[in-house]
Structures are given as structure tokens and as C-alpha cells.
Amino acid sequence: MIPGGVAILDFGSQYSQLIARRIRELGVYCELLPGDAPMETVMGMRPGAVIFSGSPYSVYAPGAPRPAPEILKSDLPILGVCYGMQLLAHLSGGRVEGGHHGEFGSAKVFPSGDSALFRGQKPGLQAWMSHGDRVTALPPGYTVAAFTELLPIAAMENPSAKRYGVQFHPEVHHTVFGVELIGRFLFDIAGLEPRWNMNAYAEEACKTIRRELGPDGRVILGLSGGVDSSVVAALLHRAVPGRFTPIFVDNGLLREGERAQVEKTFRDHFGMPLVVIDGTDRFLEELRGVEDPEAKRKIIGRVFIELFEEAASAVPGVTHLAQGTLYPDVIESVSFRGPSVTIKTHHNVGGLPEKMKLKLLEPLRELFKDEVRELGRELGLPGHIVDRHPFPGPGLAVRILGPVGRDDLDLLRKIDSVFTGYLRDHNLYREIWQAFAVLLPLRTVGVMGDERTYHRVVALRAVTSIDGMTADWYRMDPAHMAGLAGEIVNRVPGVNRVVYDISSKPPATIEWE
């Protein structure tokens, strides 16, 4: 962590993660903490400012979340957003009421006075509202900083105490001046400096890794070749090059040329002591005849752990296991709302620390996905790795609907290679968050030349997203759709029909299984 950042107290808002992203984009370190985190936890990150998030609660509701009392007594600058503003008012002697007309959606904000938050802004600023309750009486020492046509107190401030509140959400893109407002709070009011960058993070992370391992610790990593584990590998290689062993388990469910690419990058280019385990026969035998996707995932996870444990036991003196946990996973576990319901089993190295009695090392747990990619570039990883689309742990097994066999795997590899190759050749790959092909358990009649065919159907999926929590289908140009379908049918024997998935998440998931 970099001192002098921002502690965001999360009271359950759907936008809390957006606040963190906006602050990071401005070059300031921040962490999301539970809204009721004790003062020692908040001060443990040595913040230079605090932000209170929104919430689905009313400040008067039973069990409504509140910050530790010591935070309001501190001299830390505080910005309250929506519910956070209402908390500031309520806990400082003001009045909050429900029963008025709520505001949901776009509203025009009119600054009043000479607030540091709105300095230089013109009246009628577009902002995003989402509230039922409102502040109806200011606490002592506060003045109105802005209003709307429906809301007499849309923002309030107490500059001498460095306390500020806005009823709208500056973190969403619908608030056109929102990022500038957050920047004014961070830099003009709190006096913070934009010191958050991947070079600084890499140096700090290396120090933390060395400190956690101590003088004699050794660490292993399950390297998949995906973005997250690759960046972890590069970071550990920089921090403790002589005490790090990456283990790559080839499950036979990978894309075309993936194993060779991993070996070339990490063994040949970086010079890491890469251990490669070929588990193809073992995985395919265990998956023989299995159709249920959850059963596939559990089998693949179990066999991976067994093979990984065997390989790890041959590495002497191992004390730590590294994993590519990212910040959205951490946020999900500490949010006031609590963890989400599991839609499907997430394939990770779950259970290994307890089973192998190793300490867990998660050097990316403070980063968002885009920051991980940036760190990868800082560490010298090639573009074909850091820009790679997400790939599921169970690999192509969950992109073959039905039983998994060698012939279908070979067929899907060829299809996937043509698909992703086309996207790269036409400069579409980086526009898309994730793209892949799904082999369907269907055959359809076709005509190729003068002959009747009865071949396989493949579905193409391409989505845009920020973090995978929600996703929209990519509006591909019909000319590219036609080009892709033609290339796949002409270059991959056994396929005569291509369809394009136009489902968004929700209601669908990104992967089909």
C-alpha cells in the first residue's frame, strides 16, 4: 500500500467500486473498507482522506451502517456521497427526512457560493441522482454548496472542518463533471499527491513479497498462462528470482500452441525454472463421458490439485503459495452487502493452502484488471499475454457442450485459432473484452460444392465489459460476421454452420457453461 491514499468506507452502494476506480484513475491509491470498519483498521492504511459511499439504507433504519465514531472526530478530510452525505448530516446534528419526492436519474445541479468542489463550474451541471431520503436541515457549521430544482440541499460543506457532502453520484459517467469534482476533493481540499502508478506499485510489491517470505521462504505458483498468473510470475521473478518456482499443468484443454507459448515466454525469455506437467491423458480419462458442466469443473479442479501437489512436493523448502487474486474478489468479500451467491464454481487453486499447509501470497490483491495489465507491461511481459482475453480455468472443456474428447478438442482449437486470428488481423481483438467459440452438440445439413454435408455447428461469442460482472454483446459489423463465418467453414473441415451469440450478462453468463 502507498500511504496518503483514500479510505473508502463501503456502506453497500452498487457504485462503491466505481469510486475506487475513479480515484485510482486520478493517480491516488485507495482501498474499500467495510463501512463499519474500526478506526484502527482505517488508520492502518495511513489514509490522507476518507470517502463515505452510498447505501440502499436510510440513516434511520434499524441496523443502518455507520462509521466508527472516531472517524468523525478525526481531522481527516471527508467526502460523503449520497447516503454518505446523509450520514454526515445526521451524525453532525443536521436532519435527514424521507417522504419527499425522490430523485432517480439525471438532474441539473446549480452550485451556490464559492465551494472548492464546484469552483469554475457553470450552473445547470448534469449529475446522476439515486435517492429517496434527503437532508432537510444542515448541521452546525455547514452551508449549502449546491441545489437542484427539486432538492434545496444537493451538496453541503464545512470547509474549516474539511467536511463535504454531495447527494448525487460523482463516480458514475452520467455526472459529467464527476471526475473533476473528485479530483478537487483529493488535490485541492485533502492535499493528496498523484503517486499511484505501476512503477511505484511494483517496487512496493517486491518489498512486501520479500518481507512476507523472510530470508528463507520459497514460493510456488500455478501458472496458467493467463494474464493474472503471468503477471504474478513476472512480479515474483523480479522480487525473489532464486526462490520462486512456477508450475504449469497442461490439462490438454488448452488453446492451440498455448503450452509452447508459455514455455517460450517464461522459461526461454525470462529464464524461470518452469516446471511443466503433462496431464492430458489423466484429465481426458477422468472427463470421459461427463456432460454436466459443474461435474466437469469439479473433476478438472480435483485433478489439477492432485497433479499440482505432486509437482510442488518435489520443490524443496516451499513455504508459500502465490495466487492471482484481484481487488474485485477482495471487495466482494469485504463489502457491507457480503459475498454474492455463487452462480457456478470458480476454478482457482482453492483448497491448496490448507491441504499443503502453505502460507498464501496474493501480490495482486490491491489491483483491478486493467491495472494488472499495466503492471504486466511494466514488468516486461509481451503484449500477447497482457492483452489476452480471459480464459476459463477448465479451458475448452466448458466450451464443448457435452462430453469432452480429443477429436472435439482438436476441432475447437482450430476454430478458436481462426476466430482469434481474424480478430487480431482486423484490429478487433483489443476492442473486445472476451471472445471465444463454443462447439455445439448439433449437426446440420449443408451444401458444400455439389455435395450434401451433415456437419457441426459453432457459436461465436464476443462481449464488451470492464470487469466481467456485467457484459454486453459486441456489435460486430455484418461484413466481419460474414468474413468470420466464411473463414471458419472454409478452413475447418467438419463445420458447416456458424451462429453469433447476442445475449448480454445478465440474463446470460459470458461463458455458456
Coordinates of C-alpha atoms in Angstrom, one line a residue:
M1 CA 0.0 0.0 0.0
I2 CA 1.1 3.6 -0.6
P3 CA 0.4 5.9 2.3
G4 CA -1.5 9.2 1.8
G5 CA -4.3 7.5 -0.1
V6 CA -8.1 7.3 0.4
A7 CA -10.1 5.0 2.7
I8 CA -13.5 4.4 1.0
L9 CA -16.0 3.2 3.6
D10 CA -18.4 1.0 1.7
F11 CA -22.0 1.1 3.1
G12 CA -23.3 -1.2 0.4
S13 CA -23.7 1.0 -2.6
Q14 CA -23.7 -0.6 -6.1
Y15 CA -21.3 2.2 -7.1
S16 CA -18.6 1.8 -4.4
Q17 CA -16.2 0.0 -6.8
L18 CA -16.6 2.9 -9.3
I19 CA -15.5 5.3 -6.6
A20 CA -12.3 3.3 -6.2
R21 CA -11.7 3.2 -10.0
R22 CA -12.1 6.9 -10.4
I23 CA -9.6 7.6 -7.6
R24 CA -7.1 5.2 -9.0
E25 CA -7.5 6.7 -12.5
L26 CA -6.6 10.1 -10.9
G27 CA -3.3 8.5 -9.7
V28 CA -4.2 8.2 -6.0
Y29 CA -4.1 4.9 -4.0
C30 CA -7.3 3.9 -2.3
E31 CA -8.9 0.9 -0.6
L32 CA -12.5 -0.1 0.0
L33 CA -13.2 -1.0 3.6
P34 CA -16.4 -2.1 5.3
G35 CA -18.5 0.9 6.3
D36 CA -18.3 0.0 10.0
A37 CA -14.5 -0.8 10.0
P38 CA -12.9 0.1 13.3
M39 CA -10.7 3.2 13.5
E40 CA -7.5 1.2 13.8
T41 CA -8.3 -0.6 10.5
V42 CA -9.0 2.6 8.7
M43 CA -5.8 4.2 10.1
G44 CA -3.8 1.1 9.3
M45 CA -3.7 2.1 5.7
R46 CA -2.5 5.6 6.7
P47 CA -5.1 7.5 4.6
G48 CA -5.0 11.1 3.7
A49 CA -8.8 11.3 3.3
V50 CA -12.0 9.3 3.7
I51 CA -15.0 8.9 1.5
F52 CA -18.4 7.7 2.7
S53 CA -20.1 5.7 -0.1
G54 CA -23.8 5.5 -0.8
S55 CA -26.1 2.8 0.5
P56 CA -29.5 1.2 0.0
Y57 CA -30.3 2.0 3.7
S58 CA -31.9 5.0 5.3
V59 CA -29.9 6.6 8.1
Y60 CA -32.8 5.9 10.5
A61 CA -33.4 2.3 9.5
P62 CA -32.7 -0.4 12.1
G63 CA -29.2 -1.8 11.5
A64 CA -28.3 1.1 9.1
P65 CA -24.5 1.0 8.8
R66 CA -22.5 3.8 10.4
P67 CA -18.8 4.6 10.6
A68 CA -16.7 4.3 13.7
P69 CA -17.4 7.4 15.8
E70 CA -13.7 8.2 16.0
I71 CA -13.6 8.9 12.2
L72 CA -15.9 11.9 12.5
K73 CA -13.8 13.2 15.4
S74 CA -10.6 12.9 13.4
D75 CA -9.1 15.7 11.3
L76 CA -9.2 13.6 8.1
P77 CA -11.0 15.3 5.2
I78 CA -14.3 13.5 4.5
L79 CA -16.5 13.4 1.4
G80 CA -19.9 11.9 1.8
V81 CA -21.7 10.6 -1.3
C82 CA -25.5 10.2 -1.3
Y83 CA -26.1 8.1 1.9
G84 CA -22.6 9.3 2.9
M85 CA -23.8 12.9 2.8
Q86 CA -26.9 12.0 4.8
L87 CA -24.7 10.2 7.4
L88 CA -22.5 13.3 7.7
A89 CA -25.6 15.5 8.3
H90 CA -27.3 13.0 10.7
L91 CA -24.3 12.3 12.8
S92 CA -23.3 16.0 12.9
G93 CA -26.6 17.4 14.2
G94 CA -28.5 18.0 11.0
R95 CA -31.8 16.5 9.9
V96 CA -32.5 13.8 7.2
E97 CA -36.0 13.0 6.1
G98 CA -37.9 10.6 3.8
G99 CA -41.3 11.0 2.3
H100 CA -40.3 13.7 -0.2
H101 CA -40.1 13.3 -3.9
G102 CA -37.0 11.2 -4.6
E103 CA -34.7 11.8 -7.5
F104 CA -33.6 9.0 -9.7
G105 CA -31.7 9.7 -12.9
S106 CA -30.3 12.8 -14.4
A107 CA -30.7 16.2 -12.7
K108 CA -29.2 19.7 -13.1
V109 CA -27.1 20.9 -10.3
F110 CA -26.6 24.6 -9.5
P111 CA -23.6 25.5 -7.4
S112 CA -24.1 28.2 -4.8
G113 CA -21.4 30.3 -3.2
D114 CA -17.7 29.6 -3.9
S115 CA -17.4 25.9 -3.0
A116 CA -14.0 24.4 -3.7
L117 CA -15.8 21.3 -5.1
F118 CA -17.6 23.3 -7.8
R119 CA -15.1 26.2 -8.4
G120 CA -15.2 27.2 -12.1
Q121 CA -18.2 25.1 -12.9
K122 CA -21.2 26.7 -14.7
P123 CA -24.8 26.4 -13.4
G124 CA -27.0 23.5 -14.7
L125 CA -24.4 20.8 -14.4
Q126 CA -25.7 17.3 -15.3
A127 CA -25.5 14.9 -12.3
W128 CA -26.8 11.4 -11.5
M129 CA -29.2 11.1 -8.6
S130 CA -30.4 8.0 -6.9
H131 CA -32.1 8.7 -3.5
G132 CA -35.3 8.8 -1.6
D133 CA -34.2 10.5 1.6
R134 CA -32.7 14.0 1.7
V135 CA -31.0 16.4 4.0
T136 CA -33.6 19.0 5.2
A137 CA -31.6 20.9 7.8
L138 CA -27.8 21.5 7.8
P139 CA -25.6 20.6 10.7
P140 CA -24.0 23.5 12.6
G141 CA -21.1 24.9 10.7
Y142 CA -22.3 23.7 7.3
T143 CA -23.5 25.7 4.3
V144 CA -25.3 24.8 1.1
A145 CA -22.8 24.2 -1.7
A146 CA -25.3 23.3 -4.5
F147 CA -29.0 22.7 -5.2
T148 CA -31.4 21.2 -7.9
E149 CA -34.9 22.2 -8.9
L150 CA -36.2 19.5 -6.5
L151 CA -33.5 19.5 -3.9
P152 CA -32.7 22.6 -1.8
I153 CA -29.5 20.9 -0.4
A154 CA -27.8 18.9 -3.2
A155 CA -24.4 19.5 -1.7
M156 CA -23.1 20.8 1.6
E157 CA -19.8 21.8 3.1
N158 CA -17.9 22.8 6.2
P159 CA -14.6 23.9 4.8
S160 CA -13.0 24.7 8.2
A161 CA -13.5 21.0 9.2
K162 CA -12.8 19.7 5.7
R163 CA -16.2 18.0 5.6
Y164 CA -18.1 17.8 2.3
G165 CA -21.2 16.0 1.1
V166 CA -22.9 15.6 -2.3
Q167 CA -26.3 14.0 -2.8
F168 CA -25.5 12.9 -6.3
H169 CA -23.0 10.3 -7.5
P170 CA -19.9 11.9 -9.0
E171 CA -18.4 8.4 -9.7
V172 CA -20.8 7.5 -12.5
H173 CA -20.2 8.7 -16.0
H174 CA -23.7 10.3 -16.2
T175 CA -22.3 13.0 -13.8
V176 CA -20.4 15.0 -16.5
F177 CA -18.1 16.9 -14.0
G178 CA -17.8 14.0 -11.5
V179 CA -14.2 13.1 -12.0
E180 CA -13.2 16.7 -11.8
L181 CA -15.2 17.1 -8.5
I182 CA -13.4 14.0 -7.0
G183 CA -10.1 15.4 -8.1
R184 CA -10.9 18.8 -6.4
F185 CA -11.6 16.9 -3.2
L186 CA -8.4 14.8 -3.4
F187 CA -6.0 17.5 -4.5
D188 CA -7.4 20.9 -3.6
I189 CA -9.1 20.0 -0.3
A190 CA -7.2 17.0 1.0
G191 CA -3.9 18.0 -0.5
L192 CA -3.1 14.5 -1.8
E193 CA -0.5 13.8 -4.5
P194 CA -1.0 11.5 -7.5
R195 CA 1.7 9.0 -6.6
W196 CA -0.2 5.8 -7.6
N197 CA 1.4 4.2 -10.7
M198 CA 2.6 0.7 -11.7
N199 CA 6.3 1.5 -11.3
A200 CA 5.7 2.6 -7.7
Y201 CA 3.4 -0.4 -7.1
A202 CA 5.9 -2.9 -8.5
E203 CA 8.6 -1.6 -6.1
E204 CA 6.3 -1.6 -3.1
A205 CA 5.0 -5.1 -4.0
C206 CA 8.5 -6.5 -4.3
K207 CA 9.4 -5.2 -0.8
T208 CA 6.2 -6.7 0.6
I209 CA 6.9 -10.1 -1.1
R210 CA 10.5 -10.2 0.3
R211 CA 9.2 -9.2 3.8
E212 CA 6.5 -11.9 3.7
L213 CA 8.9 -14.6 2.6
G214 CA 11.6 -13.6 5.0
P215 CA 15.2 -14.7 4.4
D216 CA 14.5 -18.4 3.8
G217 CA 11.0 -18.6 2.3
R218 CA 10.3 -20.1 -1.1
V219 CA 7.1 -19.7 -3.2
I220 CA 5.4 -21.7 -5.9
L221 CA 2.7 -20.6 -8.3
G222 CA 0.2 -22.5 -10.5
L223 CA 1.0 -20.7 -13.8
S224 CA -1.9 -20.9 -16.3
G225 CA -0.5 -18.6 -19.0
G226 CA -3.4 -16.2 -18.4
V227 CA -3.0 -12.5 -17.6
D228 CA -3.2 -12.7 -13.8
S229 CA -0.9 -15.7 -13.1
S230 CA 1.6 -14.4 -15.7
V231 CA 1.8 -11.1 -14.0
V232 CA 2.2 -12.8 -10.6
A233 CA 5.0 -14.9 -12.1
A234 CA 6.8 -11.9 -13.6
L235 CA 6.5 -10.0 -10.2
L236 CA 7.8 -12.9 -8.1
H237 CA 10.7 -13.4 -10.6
R238 CA 11.7 -9.8 -10.1
A239 CA 11.2 -9.9 -6.3
V240 CA 12.8 -13.3 -5.4
P241 CA 14.2 -14.8 -8.6
G242 CA 16.1 -17.6 -6.8
R243 CA 13.3 -18.6 -4.5
F244 CA 10.4 -18.9 -6.9
T245 CA 9.1 -21.9 -8.9
P246 CA 6.2 -21.6 -11.4
I247 CA 4.4 -24.9 -12.1
F248 CA 2.4 -25.2 -15.4
V249 CA -0.1 -28.1 -15.6
D250 CA -1.1 -28.9 -19.2
N251 CA -4.6 -30.3 -18.8
G252 CA -5.0 -31.0 -22.5
L253 CA -7.8 -28.5 -22.6
L254 CA -5.8 -25.5 -23.8
R255 CA -5.8 -23.5 -26.9
E256 CA -3.6 -24.2 -29.9
G257 CA 0.1 -23.7 -29.2
E258 CA -0.6 -22.4 -25.6
R259 CA 1.9 -24.7 -23.8
A260 CA 4.7 -23.8 -26.3
Q261 CA 4.0 -20.2 -25.8
V262 CA 4.2 -20.4 -22.0
E263 CA 7.5 -22.3 -22.2
K264 CA 8.9 -19.8 -24.6
T265 CA 7.9 -16.8 -22.6
F266 CA 8.7 -17.9 -19.0
R267 CA 11.5 -20.5 -19.5
D268 CA 13.3 -19.1 -22.5
H269 CA 12.7 -15.4 -22.3
F270 CA 12.6 -14.8 -18.5
G271 CA 14.8 -17.7 -17.5
M272 CA 12.4 -19.0 -14.9
P273 CA 12.8 -22.6 -13.5
L274 CA 9.4 -23.5 -15.1
V275 CA 8.1 -27.0 -14.2
V276 CA 5.7 -28.4 -16.8
I277 CA 3.4 -31.3 -16.1
D278 CA 1.6 -33.0 -19.0
G279 CA -1.6 -34.2 -17.5
T280 CA -3.5 -34.6 -20.8
D281 CA -4.2 -38.3 -20.6
R282 CA -5.2 -38.1 -16.9
F283 CA -7.7 -35.2 -17.4
L284 CA -9.3 -36.7 -20.5
E285 CA -9.7 -40.1 -18.9
E286 CA -11.4 -38.6 -15.9
L287 CA -13.7 -36.5 -18.2
R288 CA -14.7 -39.4 -20.4
G289 CA -18.5 -39.4 -20.9
V290 CA -19.1 -36.5 -18.5
E291 CA -21.7 -34.0 -19.8
D292 CA -22.7 -31.9 -16.8
P293 CA -20.7 -28.6 -16.7
E294 CA -20.4 -28.5 -12.9
A295 CA -19.2 -32.1 -12.8
K296 CA -16.6 -31.1 -15.5
R297 CA -15.4 -28.2 -13.4
K298 CA -15.1 -30.3 -10.2
I299 CA -13.2 -33.1 -11.9
I300 CA -10.8 -30.6 -13.5
G301 CA -10.3 -28.8 -10.3
R302 CA -9.6 -32.0 -8.3
V303 CA -7.2 -33.5 -10.9
F304 CA -5.4 -30.2 -11.1
I305 CA -4.9 -30.1 -7.4
E306 CA -3.6 -33.7 -7.3
L307 CA -1.1 -33.0 -10.1
F308 CA 0.0 -29.7 -8.8
E309 CA 0.5 -31.1 -5.3
E310 CA 2.7 -33.9 -6.7
A311 CA 4.8 -31.4 -8.6
A312 CA 5.0 -29.0 -5.6
S313 CA 6.2 -31.8 -3.3
A314 CA 9.3 -32.1 -5.5
V315 CA 10.3 -28.5 -4.9
P316 CA 12.4 -28.3 -1.7
G317 CA 11.7 -25.8 1.1
V318 CA 8.4 -24.4 -0.2
T319 CA 6.7 -22.1 2.4
H320 CA 4.3 -20.0 0.3
L321 CA 1.7 -20.5 -2.5
A322 CA 1.1 -17.5 -4.7
Q323 CA -2.3 -16.8 -6.3
G324 CA -3.6 -14.2 -8.7
T325 CA -6.5 -12.8 -6.5
L326 CA -7.6 -9.4 -7.8
Y327 CA -9.2 -6.5 -6.0
P328 CA -12.8 -7.1 -7.2
D329 CA -12.6 -10.5 -5.4
V330 CA -11.4 -8.8 -2.2
I331 CA -14.1 -6.1 -2.5
E332 CA -16.8 -8.8 -2.9
S333 CA -15.6 -10.4 0.4
V334 CA -15.5 -7.2 2.5
S335 CA -18.5 -5.4 1.1
F336 CA -21.2 -4.5 3.6
R337 CA -23.6 -6.5 1.4
G338 CA -21.5 -9.6 1.8
P339 CA -20.4 -12.2 -0.7
S340 CA -22.6 -12.8 -3.8
V341 CA -24.4 -16.1 -4.5
T342 CA -22.2 -18.5 -6.4
I343 CA -23.6 -18.9 -10.0
K344 CA -21.1 -21.6 -10.9
T345 CA -17.9 -22.9 -9.4
H346 CA -15.0 -20.6 -9.9
H347 CA -12.0 -22.6 -10.9
N348 CA -9.0 -21.4 -8.9
V349 CA -6.4 -23.2 -6.7
G350 CA -8.9 -23.3 -3.9
G351 CA -8.1 -25.6 -1.0
L352 CA -4.4 -25.8 -1.7
P353 CA -3.1 -23.6 1.1
E354 CA -4.9 -25.7 3.8
K355 CA -4.2 -29.0 2.1
M356 CA -0.5 -28.3 1.6
K357 CA 0.0 -26.2 4.8
L358 CA 1.4 -23.3 2.9
K359 CA 1.0 -19.6 3.5
L360 CA -0.9 -17.7 0.9
L361 CA 0.7 -14.9 -1.1
E362 CA -1.6 -12.7 -3.2
P363 CA 0.5 -9.8 -4.6
L364 CA -2.2 -8.5 -7.0
R365 CA -5.0 -8.3 -4.4
E366 CA -4.9 -4.5 -4.5
L367 CA -5.3 -4.2 -8.3
F368 CA -8.1 -4.0 -10.8
K369 CA -7.8 -6.0 -14.1
D370 CA -6.7 -3.0 -16.1
E371 CA -4.0 -2.2 -13.5
V372 CA -2.8 -5.8 -13.7
R373 CA -2.3 -5.5 -17.4
E374 CA -0.4 -2.2 -16.9
L375 CA 1.8 -3.8 -14.3
G376 CA 2.5 -6.7 -16.7
R377 CA 3.8 -4.2 -19.3
E378 CA 5.9 -2.5 -16.6
L379 CA 7.4 -5.9 -15.8
G380 CA 8.2 -6.6 -19.4
L381 CA 5.6 -9.2 -20.3
P382 CA 4.8 -9.3 -24.1
G383 CA 1.6 -7.8 -25.5
H384 CA 0.1 -11.2 -26.5
I385 CA 0.0 -12.1 -22.8
V386 CA -1.0 -8.8 -21.1
D387 CA -3.7 -8.1 -23.6
R388 CA -5.0 -11.6 -23.7
H389 CA -8.8 -12.2 -23.2
P390 CA -9.9 -14.1 -20.1
F391 CA -9.8 -17.8 -20.4
P392 CA -11.6 -20.2 -18.0
G393 CA -9.6 -22.5 -15.7
P394 CA -11.4 -25.6 -17.1
G395 CA -10.4 -24.4 -20.6
L396 CA -12.1 -25.8 -23.7
A397 CA -13.9 -28.4 -21.6
V398 CA -16.6 -25.8 -20.8
R399 CA -16.7 -24.6 -24.4
I400 CA -17.6 -28.0 -25.7
L401 CA -21.3 -28.7 -24.8
G402 CA -21.5 -32.3 -23.9
P403 CA -18.7 -34.9 -23.4
V404 CA -15.1 -33.9 -24.0
G405 CA -13.0 -35.9 -26.4
R406 CA -9.7 -35.5 -28.3
D407 CA -11.4 -35.1 -31.7
D408 CA -13.8 -32.3 -30.5
L409 CA -10.9 -30.6 -28.7
D410 CA -8.8 -30.6 -31.9
L411 CA -11.8 -29.2 -33.8
L412 CA -12.5 -26.4 -31.4
R413 CA -8.8 -25.5 -31.2
K414 CA -8.8 -24.9 -35.0
I415 CA -12.0 -22.9 -34.8
D416 CA -10.7 -20.8 -31.9
S417 CA -7.4 -20.1 -33.8
V418 CA -9.2 -18.9 -36.9
F419 CA -11.6 -16.7 -34.8
T420 CA -9.0 -15.0 -32.6
G421 CA -6.6 -14.8 -35.6
Y422 CA -9.3 -13.0 -37.6
L423 CA -9.9 -10.5 -34.7
R424 CA -6.2 -9.7 -34.5
D425 CA -5.7 -9.4 -38.2
H426 CA -8.6 -6.9 -38.4
N427 CA -7.7 -4.9 -35.3
L428 CA -10.8 -6.0 -33.4
Y429 CA -9.2 -8.1 -30.6
R430 CA -8.5 -5.2 -28.3
E431 CA -11.9 -3.7 -28.8
I432 CA -13.5 -6.8 -27.3
W433 CA -13.2 -7.8 -23.6
Q434 CA -13.6 -11.6 -24.3
A435 CA -14.2 -13.6 -27.5
F436 CA -14.4 -17.3 -28.0
A437 CA -16.1 -20.2 -29.9
V438 CA -18.5 -22.8 -28.5
L439 CA -18.8 -26.2 -30.1
L440 CA -22.4 -27.3 -30.0
P441 CA -23.6 -30.9 -29.9
L442 CA -25.5 -30.4 -33.1
R443 CA -25.1 -31.3 -36.8
T444 CA -27.0 -29.6 -39.6
V445 CA -27.5 -30.2 -43.2
G446 CA -25.4 -28.1 -45.6
V447 CA -24.2 -27.9 -49.2
M448 CA -20.5 -27.6 -50.0
G449 CA -19.7 -27.7 -53.7
D450 CA -22.2 -30.1 -55.2
E451 CA -22.3 -32.3 -52.1
R452 CA -24.6 -32.6 -49.1
T453 CA -22.9 -32.2 -45.7
Y454 CA -24.0 -33.1 -42.2
H455 CA -21.5 -31.2 -40.1
R456 CA -21.1 -29.4 -36.8
V457 CA -22.5 -26.0 -35.6
V458 CA -20.2 -23.5 -33.8
A459 CA -21.4 -20.4 -31.9
L460 CA -19.2 -17.3 -31.7
R461 CA -19.3 -15.2 -28.6
A462 CA -17.8 -11.7 -28.2
V463 CA -18.6 -9.3 -25.4
T464 CA -17.6 -5.9 -24.1
S465 CA -17.1 -5.4 -20.3
I466 CA -15.0 -3.7 -17.7
D467 CA -14.6 -6.4 -15.0
G468 CA -16.9 -9.3 -16.2
M469 CA -19.5 -8.7 -13.6
T470 CA -21.8 -7.4 -16.4
A471 CA -21.2 -7.7 -20.1
D472 CA -22.9 -6.7 -23.4
W473 CA -22.6 -8.5 -26.7
Y474 CA -20.2 -6.9 -29.1
R475 CA -21.9 -5.3 -32.1
M476 CA -19.8 -6.8 -34.8
D477 CA -20.0 -5.4 -38.3
P478 CA -22.0 -7.8 -40.5
A479 CA -19.1 -7.8 -43.0
H480 CA -16.9 -9.2 -40.3
M481 CA -19.5 -11.7 -39.3
A482 CA -19.7 -12.9 -42.9
G483 CA -15.9 -13.0 -43.1
L484 CA -15.5 -15.0 -40.0
A485 CA -18.2 -17.5 -40.9
G486 CA -16.6 -17.9 -44.3
E487 CA -13.1 -18.4 -42.9
I488 CA -14.2 -21.0 -40.3
V489 CA -16.3 -23.1 -42.7
N490 CA -13.6 -23.0 -45.4
R491 CA -10.6 -23.6 -43.2
V492 CA -12.0 -26.0 -40.6
P493 CA -13.3 -29.3 -42.0
G494 CA -16.3 -30.6 -40.2
V495 CA -18.1 -27.3 -39.7
N496 CA -20.9 -26.0 -42.0
R497 CA -22.8 -23.5 -39.8
V498 CA -21.7 -20.5 -37.7
V499 CA -24.1 -18.6 -35.4
Y500 CA -23.4 -15.4 -33.3
D501 CA -24.5 -15.0 -29.7
I502 CA -26.3 -11.7 -28.9
S503 CA -27.1 -12.4 -25.3
S504 CA -25.9 -9.9 -22.6
K505 CA -25.0 -10.6 -19.0
P506 CA -27.4 -10.7 -17.2
P507 CA -29.5 -12.6 -18.0
A508 CA -27.0 -14.9 -19.6
T509 CA -23.5 -15.6 -18.3
I510 CA -20.4 -14.8 -20.5
E511 CA -19.4 -18.5 -20.8
W512 CA -22.0 -21.0 -21.9
E513 CA -21.1 -23.5 -19.2

